[in-house]
XYZ file of C-alpha atoms in Angstrom:
747
model
C 57.956 11.425 -12.765
C 54.191 11.236 -13.551
C 51.741 14.109 -13.717
C 50.334 13.102 -10.331
C 53.839 13.257 -8.800
C 54.375 16.745 -10.283
C 51.066 17.892 -8.829
C 51.946 16.504 -5.411
C 55.381 18.154 -5.485
C 53.723 21.474 -6.293
C 51.315 20.848 -3.449
C 54.234 20.285 -1.053
C 55.817 23.582 -2.171
C 52.489 25.330 -1.667
C 52.113 23.754 1.780
C 55.620 24.952 2.735
C 54.652 28.480 1.754
C 51.467 28.222 3.825
C 53.554 27.154 6.844
C 55.846 30.136 6.365
C 52.897 32.529 6.165
C 51.253 30.863 9.178
C 54.475 31.284 11.203
C 54.482 34.989 10.341
C 50.893 35.357 11.456
C 51.689 33.512 14.666
C 54.667 35.776 15.308
C 52.484 38.850 14.816
C 49.687 37.258 16.901
C 47.251 37.909 14.056
C 46.261 34.449 12.844
C 43.354 34.383 10.384
C 41.001 31.552 11.549
C 39.758 30.880 8.007
C 43.328 30.706 6.726
C 44.256 28.434 9.630
C 41.352 26.059 8.820
C 42.396 25.990 5.159
C 46.007 25.254 6.127
C 45.000 22.458 8.485
C 42.778 20.916 5.794
C 45.595 21.064 3.271
C 48.122 19.660 5.781
C 45.755 16.750 6.475
C 45.558 15.976 2.761
C 49.346 16.018 2.408
C 49.786 13.761 5.445
C 47.130 11.380 4.099
C 48.939 11.235 0.758
C 52.308 10.598 2.439
C 50.775 7.876 4.623
C 49.201 6.223 1.582
C 52.521 6.293 -0.289
C 54.291 4.807 2.737
C 51.721 1.996 3.019
C 51.946 1.357 -0.721
C 55.754 1.075 -0.557
C 55.500 -1.267 2.429
C 52.953 -3.420 0.580
C 55.177 -3.538 -2.508
C 58.144 -4.516 -0.381
C 56.138 -7.285 1.286
C 54.890 -8.598 -2.051
C 58.390 -8.589 -3.453
C 59.674 -10.457 -0.419
C 56.727 -12.880 -0.598
C 57.490 -13.558 -4.235
C 61.136 -14.240 -3.485
C 60.240 -16.498 -0.555
C 57.661 -18.389 -2.626
C 60.242 -18.957 -5.323
C 62.779 -20.150 -2.780
C 60.584 -22.638 -0.903
C 59.289 -24.080 -4.147
C 62.788 -24.881 -5.386
C 63.165 -28.106 -3.393
C 61.130 -31.302 -2.905
C 63.028 -32.420 0.185
C 60.705 -32.095 3.182
C 63.441 -31.131 5.680
C 64.860 -28.484 3.377
C 61.424 -27.059 2.686
C 60.601 -26.836 6.404
C 63.867 -24.994 7.148
C 63.209 -22.566 4.281
C 59.668 -21.972 5.481
C 60.756 -21.217 9.038
C 63.522 -18.846 7.958
C 61.148 -17.063 5.593
C 58.468 -16.595 8.268
C 60.896 -15.046 10.751
C 62.295 -12.796 8.047
C 58.915 -11.631 6.783
C 57.282 -10.989 10.161
C 60.261 -9.863 12.239
C 59.035 -12.145 15.017
C 61.082 -13.007 18.104
C 60.527 -16.741 17.672
C 58.406 -19.224 15.787
C 57.810 -22.846 14.845
C 56.033 -25.121 12.350
C 53.859 -28.083 13.390
C 52.388 -30.685 11.025
C 49.464 -33.063 11.427
C 50.402 -36.727 11.612
C 48.256 -39.624 10.377
C 46.285 -39.598 13.634
C 45.454 -35.894 13.341
C 47.841 -34.879 16.107
C 50.152 -31.873 15.744
C 53.805 -32.859 15.557
C 56.633 -30.373 16.187
C 58.907 -30.195 13.102
C 61.045 -27.045 13.092
C 61.551 -23.915 15.263
C 63.583 -20.757 15.646
C 64.719 -19.300 18.967
C 62.867 -22.033 20.840
C 64.899 -24.757 22.560
C 63.823 -28.067 24.093
C 63.430 -26.584 27.569
C 61.108 -23.838 26.335
C 59.045 -26.377 24.383
C 58.392 -28.250 27.618
C 57.360 -25.077 29.494
C 53.870 -23.703 30.079
C 54.593 -20.956 27.557
C 54.828 -23.519 24.765
C 51.702 -25.267 26.052
C 49.784 -22.096 25.266
C 51.349 -21.952 21.821
C 50.342 -25.583 21.240
C 46.748 -24.768 22.266
C 46.634 -21.850 19.833
C 48.086 -24.045 17.081
C 45.412 -26.661 17.730
C 42.690 -24.033 17.487
C 44.090 -22.730 14.187
C 43.974 -26.236 12.702
C 40.557 -27.101 14.101
C 39.010 -23.833 12.934
C 41.045 -23.855 9.710
C 41.594 -20.136 10.135
C 44.278 -17.733 11.328
C 44.607 -16.174 14.775
C 46.016 -12.735 15.594
C 46.272 -11.083 18.982
C 48.159 -7.889 19.670
C 48.148 -8.470 23.437
C 47.316 -11.968 24.660
C 47.224 -10.759 28.263
C 44.152 -8.607 27.502
C 42.619 -10.776 24.727
C 39.427 -12.443 26.119
C 40.184 -15.554 24.077
C 43.436 -16.217 25.949
C 43.603 -13.935 28.999
C 41.784 -16.474 31.177
C 44.641 -18.971 30.789
C 47.044 -18.951 33.749
C 50.076 -19.521 31.536
C 49.341 -16.396 29.485
C 49.387 -14.226 32.589
C 52.348 -16.118 34.053
C 54.585 -15.758 30.995
C 53.188 -12.340 30.058
C 52.642 -13.305 26.412
C 52.025 -10.376 24.095
C 51.871 -10.446 20.287
C 50.867 -13.803 18.728
C 50.116 -14.690 15.129
C 49.406 -18.122 13.606
C 48.032 -19.371 10.292
C 47.076 -22.828 8.990
C 49.238 -24.630 6.449
C 46.745 -25.863 3.865
C 47.007 -28.248 0.948
C 44.323 -29.720 -1.276
C 41.604 -27.850 0.576
C 42.439 -29.032 4.106
C 44.811 -27.998 6.893
C 48.049 -29.997 7.182
C 49.708 -28.007 9.952
C 50.287 -24.564 11.391
C 52.946 -21.865 11.341
C 53.272 -19.860 14.580
C 55.204 -16.686 15.559
C 55.116 -14.513 18.660
C 56.824 -11.809 20.692
C 56.841 -12.050 24.455
C 57.763 -8.417 25.075
C 56.149 -6.088 22.532
C 52.400 -5.762 22.173
C 50.907 -4.669 18.845
C 53.849 -6.299 17.058
C 51.620 -7.676 14.310
C 48.692 -6.193 12.379
C 46.088 -7.570 9.923
C 48.372 -6.760 6.995
C 51.139 -8.935 8.411
C 48.573 -11.661 9.174
C 47.475 -11.600 5.521
C 51.140 -11.859 4.515
C 51.620 -14.800 6.858
C 48.521 -16.485 5.422
C 49.829 -16.016 1.883
C 53.188 -17.470 2.871
C 51.475 -20.308 4.750
C 49.475 -21.104 1.619
C 52.649 -21.339 -0.466
C 54.426 -23.252 2.273
C 51.541 -25.709 2.635
C 51.673 -26.483 -1.059
C 55.456 -26.885 -0.971
C 55.316 -29.138 2.104
C 52.540 -31.206 0.597
C 54.483 -31.530 -2.650
C 57.511 -32.734 -0.743
C 55.386 -35.277 1.137
C 53.761 -36.461 -2.040
C 57.008 -36.793 -3.887
C 58.090 -39.835 -1.824
C 54.851 -41.719 -2.497
C 54.133 -40.614 -6.063
C 55.037 -43.886 -7.746
C 52.907 -46.008 -5.408
C 49.891 -43.715 -5.660
C 50.258 -43.474 -9.412
C 50.247 -47.232 -9.738
C 47.239 -47.485 -7.472
C 45.459 -44.840 -9.508
C 46.127 -46.723 -12.725
C 44.629 -49.829 -11.182
C 41.519 -47.873 -10.163
C 41.166 -46.479 -13.663
C 41.414 -49.967 -15.099
C 38.618 -51.160 -12.788
C 36.436 -48.191 -13.649
C 36.912 -48.887 -17.362
C 35.743 -52.461 -16.771
C 32.697 -51.145 -14.883
C 31.873 -48.645 -17.659
C 32.154 -51.402 -20.263
C 29.838 -53.690 -18.272
C 27.299 -50.907 -17.758
C 27.307 -50.052 -21.471
C 26.417 -53.645 -22.413
C 22.782 -53.209 -21.336
C 20.097 -50.536 -21.355
C 17.987 -52.207 -18.670
C 17.864 -50.109 -15.509
C 17.671 -53.061 -13.113
C 20.609 -54.789 -14.844
C 22.734 -51.659 -14.629
C 21.948 -51.214 -10.947
C 22.827 -54.869 -10.267
C 26.212 -54.383 -12.008
C 26.941 -51.242 -9.965
C 26.069 -52.937 -6.654
C 28.126 -56.029 -7.542
C 31.209 -53.951 -8.273
C 30.657 -51.881 -5.114
C 30.821 -55.083 -3.048
C 33.874 -56.398 -4.944
C 35.891 -53.179 -4.695
C 35.177 -52.442 -1.016
C 34.948 -55.959 0.426
C 31.477 -55.132 1.747
C 29.141 -57.865 2.917
C 26.175 -56.464 0.983
C 25.059 -53.392 -0.961
C 21.632 -51.729 -1.140
C 20.233 -49.051 -3.467
C 17.521 -46.794 -2.009
C 15.534 -44.353 -4.172
C 14.037 -41.138 -2.845
C 10.236 -40.989 -2.804
C 8.107 -37.806 -3.114
C 7.858 -37.560 0.691
C 11.653 -37.248 0.962
C 12.278 -40.710 2.436
C 14.459 -43.384 0.777
C 12.947 -46.763 -0.153
C 14.943 -49.907 -0.966
C 14.941 -50.576 -4.727
C 17.619 -53.295 -5.118
C 20.263 -55.148 -3.087
C 23.236 -57.417 -3.689
C 25.386 -59.679 -1.538
C 24.411 -61.669 1.529
C 21.254 -63.772 1.623
C 18.093 -62.610 3.333
C 19.123 -63.945 6.740
C 22.531 -62.263 6.731
C 21.581 -59.063 4.884
C 21.788 -55.925 6.998
C 18.542 -54.447 5.664
C 15.356 -56.410 5.035
C 13.294 -56.257 1.869
C 11.210 -53.057 1.644
C 13.362 -51.123 4.103
C 12.792 -47.352 4.325
C 15.103 -44.609 5.590
C 13.592 -41.344 6.858
C 15.242 -37.977 5.999
C 16.626 -37.703 9.559
C 18.224 -41.193 9.498
C 21.988 -41.118 10.227
C 22.676 -42.601 6.780
C 20.512 -39.980 5.025
C 20.672 -36.627 6.842
C 24.325 -35.802 5.951
C 23.640 -36.589 2.285
C 20.692 -34.181 2.240
C 23.045 -31.596 3.743
C 25.231 -31.919 0.595
C 27.779 -34.435 1.946
C 28.942 -36.845 -0.834
C 29.016 -39.788 1.571
C 28.723 -40.699 5.241
C 30.134 -43.530 7.322
C 28.718 -44.665 10.641
C 28.357 -47.742 12.818
C 24.886 -49.110 13.559
C 24.321 -52.284 15.578
C 28.060 -53.086 15.482
C 28.088 -52.948 11.669
C 29.918 -50.280 9.664
C 27.917 -48.595 6.886
C 29.043 -46.442 4.004
C 26.195 -44.388 2.491
C 26.949 -42.621 -0.803
C 24.646 -40.068 -2.449
C 23.342 -40.881 -5.930
C 23.304 -37.288 -7.105
C 22.790 -35.667 -10.495
C 23.263 -31.916 -10.906
C 22.924 -31.344 -7.131
C 19.685 -33.337 -7.003
C 19.723 -36.456 -4.834
C 17.927 -39.354 -6.515
C 18.893 -42.020 -4.024
C 21.766 -43.610 -2.138
C 23.973 -46.708 -2.159
C 24.539 -48.254 1.288
C 27.404 -50.735 1.845
C 27.772 -52.771 5.046
C 30.597 -54.792 6.650
C 31.981 -55.502 10.116
C 35.084 -53.288 9.797
C 35.394 -49.586 8.819
C 35.674 -48.429 5.192
C 38.858 -46.734 4.050
C 39.218 -43.620 1.891
C 39.735 -45.650 -1.278
C 36.398 -47.376 -0.775
C 34.688 -44.040 -0.239
C 36.181 -42.602 -3.441
C 35.370 -45.659 -5.576
C 31.797 -45.818 -4.321
C 31.341 -42.111 -5.023
C 32.323 -42.694 -8.652
C 30.038 -45.710 -8.879
C 27.193 -43.607 -7.469
C 27.762 -41.023 -10.215
C 27.379 -43.720 -12.874
C 24.274 -45.046 -11.147
C 22.806 -41.528 -11.173
C 23.236 -41.365 -14.950
C 21.418 -44.692 -15.369
C 18.528 -43.575 -13.131
C 18.271 -40.225 -14.882
C 18.142 -41.913 -18.305
C 15.325 -44.168 -17.130
C 13.467 -41.182 -15.646
C 13.769 -39.244 -18.912
C 12.477 -42.237 -20.861
C 9.522 -42.613 -18.487
C 8.631 -38.957 -18.786
C 8.775 -39.099 -22.574
C 6.456 -42.091 -22.646
C 4.006 -40.455 -20.272
C 4.165 -37.203 -22.201
C 3.484 -38.950 -25.460
C 0.586 -40.910 -23.942
C -1.068 -37.802 -22.514
C -0.242 -35.340 -25.274
C -3.601 -35.652 -26.966
C -5.449 -35.163 -23.665
C -3.359 -32.092 -22.894
C -4.115 -30.618 -26.311
C -7.832 -31.175 -25.804
C -7.648 -29.709 -22.311
C -5.745 -26.681 -23.590
C -8.317 -26.141 -26.326
C -11.093 -26.290 -23.740
C -9.228 -23.822 -21.529
C -8.790 -21.436 -24.454
C -12.487 -21.686 -25.262
C -13.339 -21.015 -21.627
C -10.911 -18.089 -21.563
C -12.613 -16.631 -24.634
C -15.956 -17.015 -22.894
C -14.589 -15.269 -19.800
C -13.198 -12.418 -21.869
C -16.497 -12.115 -23.726
C -18.375 -12.037 -20.406
C -16.047 -9.338 -19.067
C -16.375 -7.232 -22.211
C -20.147 -7.662 -22.418
C -20.656 -6.780 -18.745
C -18.066 -4.032 -18.490
C -19.544 -0.627 -17.537
C -17.026 0.979 -19.912
C -17.693 1.255 -23.631
C -15.224 -0.975 -25.526
C -14.537 -0.676 -29.265
C -12.359 -2.801 -31.535
C -10.865 -0.525 -34.192
C -9.020 -1.485 -37.338
C -5.715 0.108 -38.290
C -7.656 2.473 -40.567
C -9.910 3.600 -37.697
C -12.948 1.654 -38.831
C -15.101 0.239 -36.033
C -15.112 -3.567 -36.117
C -17.031 -4.374 -32.960
C -18.466 -2.792 -29.802
C -19.839 -4.058 -26.492
C -23.344 -3.452 -25.070
C -22.088 -0.704 -22.769
C -21.033 1.296 -25.827
C -24.537 1.187 -27.286
C -26.007 2.286 -23.969
C -23.437 5.048 -23.429
C -23.559 6.510 -26.949
C -27.173 5.635 -27.852
C -26.415 3.523 -30.928
C -28.490 0.471 -31.819
C -27.155 -2.701 -33.443
C -26.248 -0.781 -36.592
C -22.590 0.275 -36.460
C -21.259 3.615 -37.558
C -18.263 3.839 -39.834
C -15.430 5.600 -37.962
C -14.449 6.470 -34.389
C -14.144 10.167 -35.260
C -17.947 10.363 -35.241
C -17.802 10.012 -31.426
C -15.490 12.968 -30.698
C -16.006 16.708 -30.564
C -13.963 18.487 -33.226
C -11.607 20.330 -30.863
C -10.461 17.001 -29.330
C -10.059 15.146 -32.631
C -6.312 15.699 -33.012
C -5.616 14.549 -29.448
C -7.308 11.180 -30.009
C -5.856 10.796 -33.504
C -2.317 11.114 -32.087
C -3.032 8.446 -29.463
C -4.594 6.144 -32.075
C -1.644 6.524 -34.479
C 0.859 5.861 -31.670
C -0.948 2.628 -30.811
C -0.964 1.474 -34.443
C 2.592 2.503 -35.314
C 4.480 1.779 -32.075
C 2.150 -0.330 -29.940
C 2.137 2.496 -27.400
C -0.714 2.386 -24.879
C -2.136 5.727 -23.777
C -5.015 7.459 -22.001
C -6.753 10.571 -23.323
C -9.523 12.735 -21.871
C -11.947 14.354 -24.305
C -15.525 15.452 -24.886
C -17.550 12.594 -26.376
C -20.650 13.012 -28.552
C -23.673 10.737 -28.389
C -25.844 9.781 -31.313
C -28.458 12.371 -30.265
C -25.808 15.120 -30.257
C -25.460 15.477 -26.489
C -21.924 15.505 -25.097
C -20.216 14.302 -21.934
C -16.746 14.145 -20.361
C -14.964 10.883 -21.213
C -11.596 9.148 -20.913
C -10.310 6.777 -23.602
C -7.634 4.097 -23.122
C -6.056 2.778 -26.319
C -3.878 -0.332 -26.684
C -2.675 -2.198 -29.756
C -3.711 -5.810 -30.393
C -1.110 -7.660 -32.476
C -2.250 -9.688 -35.497
C 0.935 -11.388 -36.671
C 2.446 -9.663 -39.681
C -0.724 -7.661 -40.353
C -1.304 -4.164 -39.032
C -2.556 -4.327 -35.452
C -6.064 -3.577 -34.330
C -6.656 -1.105 -31.510
C -8.777 -1.814 -28.447
C -10.342 1.409 -27.188
C -12.056 1.599 -23.819
C -14.192 4.706 -23.138
C -15.283 5.673 -19.629
C -17.874 8.302 -18.731
C -16.098 10.615 -16.271
C -18.816 13.249 -16.065
C -19.362 12.544 -12.363
C -15.641 12.725 -11.659
C -15.325 16.017 -13.541
C -18.311 17.399 -11.644
C -16.658 16.357 -8.398
C -13.454 18.083 -9.476
C -15.361 21.250 -10.249
C -17.072 21.071 -6.860
C -13.697 20.581 -5.215
C -12.254 23.596 -7.067
C -15.245 25.702 -6.075
C -14.918 24.513 -2.477
C -11.221 25.432 -2.381
C -11.969 28.821 -3.930
C -14.736 29.491 -1.394
C -12.584 28.449 1.552
C -9.745 30.633 0.267
C -12.125 33.570 -0.117
C -13.643 33.093 3.322
C -10.222 32.764 4.939
C -8.894 35.870 3.220
C -11.268 38.297 4.962
C -10.524 37.392 8.617
C -6.824 36.964 7.906
C -6.698 40.380 6.228
C -8.533 41.911 9.181
C -6.134 40.260 11.613
C -3.155 41.704 9.731
C -4.718 45.200 9.599
C -5.575 45.316 13.313
C -2.194 43.864 14.190
C -0.513 46.665 12.260
C -2.827 49.258 13.813
C -2.060 47.858 17.247
C 1.641 48.305 16.592
C 1.130 51.886 15.400
C -1.422 53.020 17.995
C -0.966 50.992 21.172
C -3.121 53.469 23.098
C -6.188 51.908 21.338
C -5.211 48.418 22.367
C -8.579 47.643 23.980
C -10.485 48.530 20.800
C -8.136 46.641 18.510
C -7.959 43.633 20.807
C -11.755 43.408 20.702
C -11.670 43.461 16.892
C -8.885 40.875 16.860
C -10.881 38.601 19.159
C -13.940 38.782 16.907
C -11.911 38.051 13.767
C -10.033 35.244 15.505
C -13.324 33.735 16.658
C -14.682 33.995 13.110
C -11.564 32.330 11.701
C -11.759 29.616 14.351
C -15.456 29.008 13.609
C -14.740 28.854 9.876
C -11.959 26.276 10.294
C -13.992 24.195 12.724
C -17.022 24.196 10.406
C -14.900 23.247 7.398
C -13.269 20.387 9.320
C -16.636 19.250 10.678
C -18.149 19.274 7.180
C -15.140 17.345 5.865
C -15.612 14.711 8.553
C -19.276 14.469 7.631
C -18.333 13.985 3.967
C -15.965 11.153 4.867
C -18.507 9.713 7.328
C -15.969 9.965 10.130
C -18.607 11.204 12.585
C -20.482 8.141 13.893
C -24.219 8.260 14.477
C -25.278 7.447 18.032
C -28.767 6.327 17.047
C -31.549 6.211 19.636
C -35.334 6.514 19.714
C -36.246 10.198 20.179
C -39.420 12.157 20.881
C -39.183 15.231 18.636
C -41.483 17.148 21.011
C -38.879 17.079 23.780
C -36.052 18.057 21.410
C -37.963 21.000 19.919
C -39.160 22.274 23.299
C -35.639 22.092 24.726
C -34.031 24.091 21.906
C -36.905 26.622 21.820
C -36.484 27.167 25.549
C -32.709 27.603 25.116
C -33.309 30.381 22.510
C -36.062 32.136 24.476
C -33.678 34.561 26.206
C -32.050 35.527 22.878
C -35.466 36.085 21.279
C -36.597 38.251 24.198
C -33.405 40.295 24.012
C -34.026 40.976 20.320
C -37.755 41.651 20.933
C -38.814 38.667 18.818
C -41.789 36.476 19.677
C -40.669 32.818 19.798
C -43.478 30.228 19.994
C -43.487 26.449 19.880
C -46.378 24.026 19.201
C -45.965 20.392 20.208
C -47.770 17.340 18.874
C -47.853 14.495 21.378
C -49.466 12.160 18.832
C -46.286 12.079 16.737
C -44.439 8.754 16.519
C -40.799 8.723 17.650
C -37.833 8.806 15.271
C -34.495 6.976 15.270
C -31.742 9.628 15.291
C -28.584 10.957 16.905
C -29.928 13.453 19.448
C -26.814 15.637 19.412
C -26.595 15.902 15.618
C -30.335 16.420 15.158
C -30.204 19.127 17.822
C -27.401 20.761 15.868
C -29.672 20.894 12.786
C -32.498 22.498 14.783
C -30.037 24.910 16.383
C -28.717 26.100 13.004
C -32.235 26.715 11.649
C -33.434 28.474 14.833
C -30.324 30.677 15.013
C -30.728 31.732 11.369
C -34.396 32.561 11.941
C -33.570 34.730 14.956
C -30.672 36.420 13.130
C -32.774 37.422 10.121
C -36.020 38.344 11.910
C -36.242 42.061 12.783
C -37.398 43.329 16.208
C -41.171 42.957 16.556
C -41.191 39.892 14.319
C -41.911 36.292 15.263
C -40.405 32.838 14.926
C -42.707 29.828 15.183
C -41.604 26.180 15.669
C -44.090 23.369 15.010
C -44.161 19.598 14.509
C -46.143 17.512 12.045
C -46.350 14.121 10.391
C -47.088 12.991 6.844
C -47.081 9.901 4.714
C -45.252 9.793 1.396
C -42.868 7.491 -0.482
C -44.719 4.557 1.031
C -43.887 5.311 4.656
C -44.652 7.631 7.573
C -42.499 10.698 8.219
C -42.084 13.027 11.207
C -41.066 16.625 10.665
C -40.418 19.899 12.390
C -40.431 23.327 10.778
C -39.234 26.797 11.704
C -41.088 29.781 10.217
C -39.959 33.401 10.619
C -41.204 36.824 9.537
C -37.879 38.062 8.259
C -36.987 39.448 4.780
C -37.325 36.020 3.157
C -35.200 34.487 0.414
C -35.340 35.815 -3.171
C -36.486 33.204 -5.734
C -33.171 33.337 -7.623
C -31.294 32.413 -4.422
C -33.538 29.525 -3.394
C -31.641 26.828 -5.402
C -28.400 27.823 -3.662
C -29.592 28.002 -0.065
C -27.863 24.748 0.931
C -24.649 25.377 -1.046
C -21.456 25.590 0.946
C -20.278 29.139 1.704
C -23.352 30.651 0.048
C -24.605 33.798 1.716
C -27.505 35.697 0.185
C -27.788 39.368 -0.512
C -29.708 39.996 2.699
C -26.945 38.386 4.776
C -24.256 40.446 3.105
C -26.141 43.745 3.373
C -27.230 43.234 6.981
C -23.734 42.077 8.028
C -25.352 39.127 9.777
C -22.587 36.949 11.259
C -21.904 33.627 9.544
C -19.776 31.965 6.879
C -22.407 30.114 4.864
C -21.769 26.604 6.166
C -24.539 26.143 8.741
C -27.279 24.999 6.349
C -24.751 22.848 4.420
C -23.852 21.047 7.633
C -27.534 20.681 8.522
C -28.279 19.136 5.124
C -25.389 16.632 5.454
C -26.617 15.555 8.906
C -30.224 15.130 7.741
C -29.081 13.188 4.669
C -27.047 10.800 6.823
C -30.227 10.165 8.838
C -32.046 9.199 5.647
C -34.199 12.326 5.808
C -34.694 15.485 3.786
C -34.570 19.232 4.439
C -36.675 21.793 2.566
C -36.853 25.594 2.318
C -39.814 27.750 1.248
C -39.994 31.508 0.773
C -41.862 33.984 -1.404
C -38.981 36.399 -1.149
C -41.275 39.068 0.283
C -40.051 41.020 3.341
C -42.190 40.320 6.367
C -43.346 36.946 5.136
C -39.997 35.376 5.907
C -39.002 31.803 5.159
C -39.919 28.306 6.310
C -37.337 25.521 6.826
C -38.701 22.010 7.244
C -36.881 18.771 8.251
C -38.419 15.328 7.620
C -37.190 12.115 9.249
C -38.493 8.549 8.841
C -40.678 7.467 11.733
C -39.130 4.732 13.883
C -40.344 1.255 13.000
């Protein structure tokens, strides 16, 4: 007993104990669900193991029986004895009620040979007619058939005889020999459904395979001497053909010999060789036999790929026979290593037999060798004739490739250095000189280009490229000739030089702009996080207060609404600014009169100014030329500036809106400005006025609402219009600030 058997026996003992304990729980009506689930899982495993062992024993028994049957039916070469043994073995193996064996005759018809439990009267009945139909299908499809209930099987249920005789379990398999079906073995049961399963069908197929071989051997035994003699004669003829073909190296002579022997061996009237052209058609190359008047195909004949003599060959058939214009043709593929070079076509009034097909196939193989030899010789001659031209062409291509590489290197925006294995600089491109400020004179070593704290990082990458051919990328601080520094990225790759130490190609890219963008992104994220923290914290505080003191709900709800509105405005502004950055907000450009836009927005803010006791005035200029702009976006810019002016101007102050024009940068500009009398902007804050999330000291101290994105959004909109926005302030309270927007005048 193996270790696995011991384990399983212990598992059975354990399972028995579980059953005992489960019975006790059931008796006490206190079954533990978890224990029950565990027991059921374990019982399922035991049952699965027992089922597997049962199936394994059944399979072993079937294999043993199959072996014994195979040995038995292979012990005789008498056809009758073999058939009786096959039939007895099938009934024994399958346990079928009845069965029979049918063999194909020379005309391809199934002939009844042996049966069990099936008399002459039953063979003449409709029941047997169904069995004969199934047998025919098995042979035609060259595959087995299994049905566990023919009455309900859609393949057979439509037949009247199936319903009439109430046929149930049916199983049939082809008897095969030498790669083709020679008959069929059939068993059934008229009473029980589900009598057979796929395992038994596989067993029947295995037995049918052995039986087919045994039956074929018995058939062959009676004709062995005649076929052997015929085979010897064929070999003798093929040796004569091989000897004739070996007497010459001329392709045309060899083809003539092959066609002559094809006519002699098959009794054909004429033979034609067609070679395949680049278009896929077959063109006549040579012919032998009848004169021009009697020849089936005329000189220069061509066969298209879909011709009946060609299409089967292209589909991998070794030969094809067909009748055209009352003449039989045998077309054989001239194939070498699955490649069709051509075809041999034989013609005569009567059909070709199998011997002719086989002999012509062998002749075609020899013809393929002759054609292939000639093709190889032709290619060698052509290759030799054009070798010098190819060498010259290759040299020109290499020279051109070097020129292309030189052009790429010389015009690359990245600095490229060729370094020796010792780190010495061998060559640089123009971009290097421009990036690092060196003239034609070269420096000695790459370490002169690197800040000290990054030296070890680049040295490790350089050594890895030299020692192991490992490509790498390294970021570092680079140093120019004048001592200034910048952010850079170096890519190093080894360049092999045969047995010598490799050189290293180093490409340096100025990533200052990218680093600046990263820093801006980090600052942006930090600002957004900071701005989000305040309203979120307030929301949490008032939510907690609301839970503790519900009697002040109205007060807390008001605070929550303000903080929620602030958070909403912050998110919307951030998303809007992001869309502006990605240019996802299209400009609906139209010709605008800035007078109308300014007057409209000043009128809209008049009520707010009056409420805050601020004097709001607006001067128009009807002589101004129009501008091309998006009215909605430009109005948003004016709205931001006006709102800021009103927010920062104290009661009694004034806000003045005016329009003007100027000419600079070679063109005419139209502008509007908003001037207030508020506290102004300190000089140290002026450079940061348009930064995102920037709020000055005055805004923070006065608790003026806002998140510091309005002017940033205004600047992005003006920039997309091709304009500019300016801010002026002396930083003196009462003198306020002036914001001015310039847009190109419409052409």
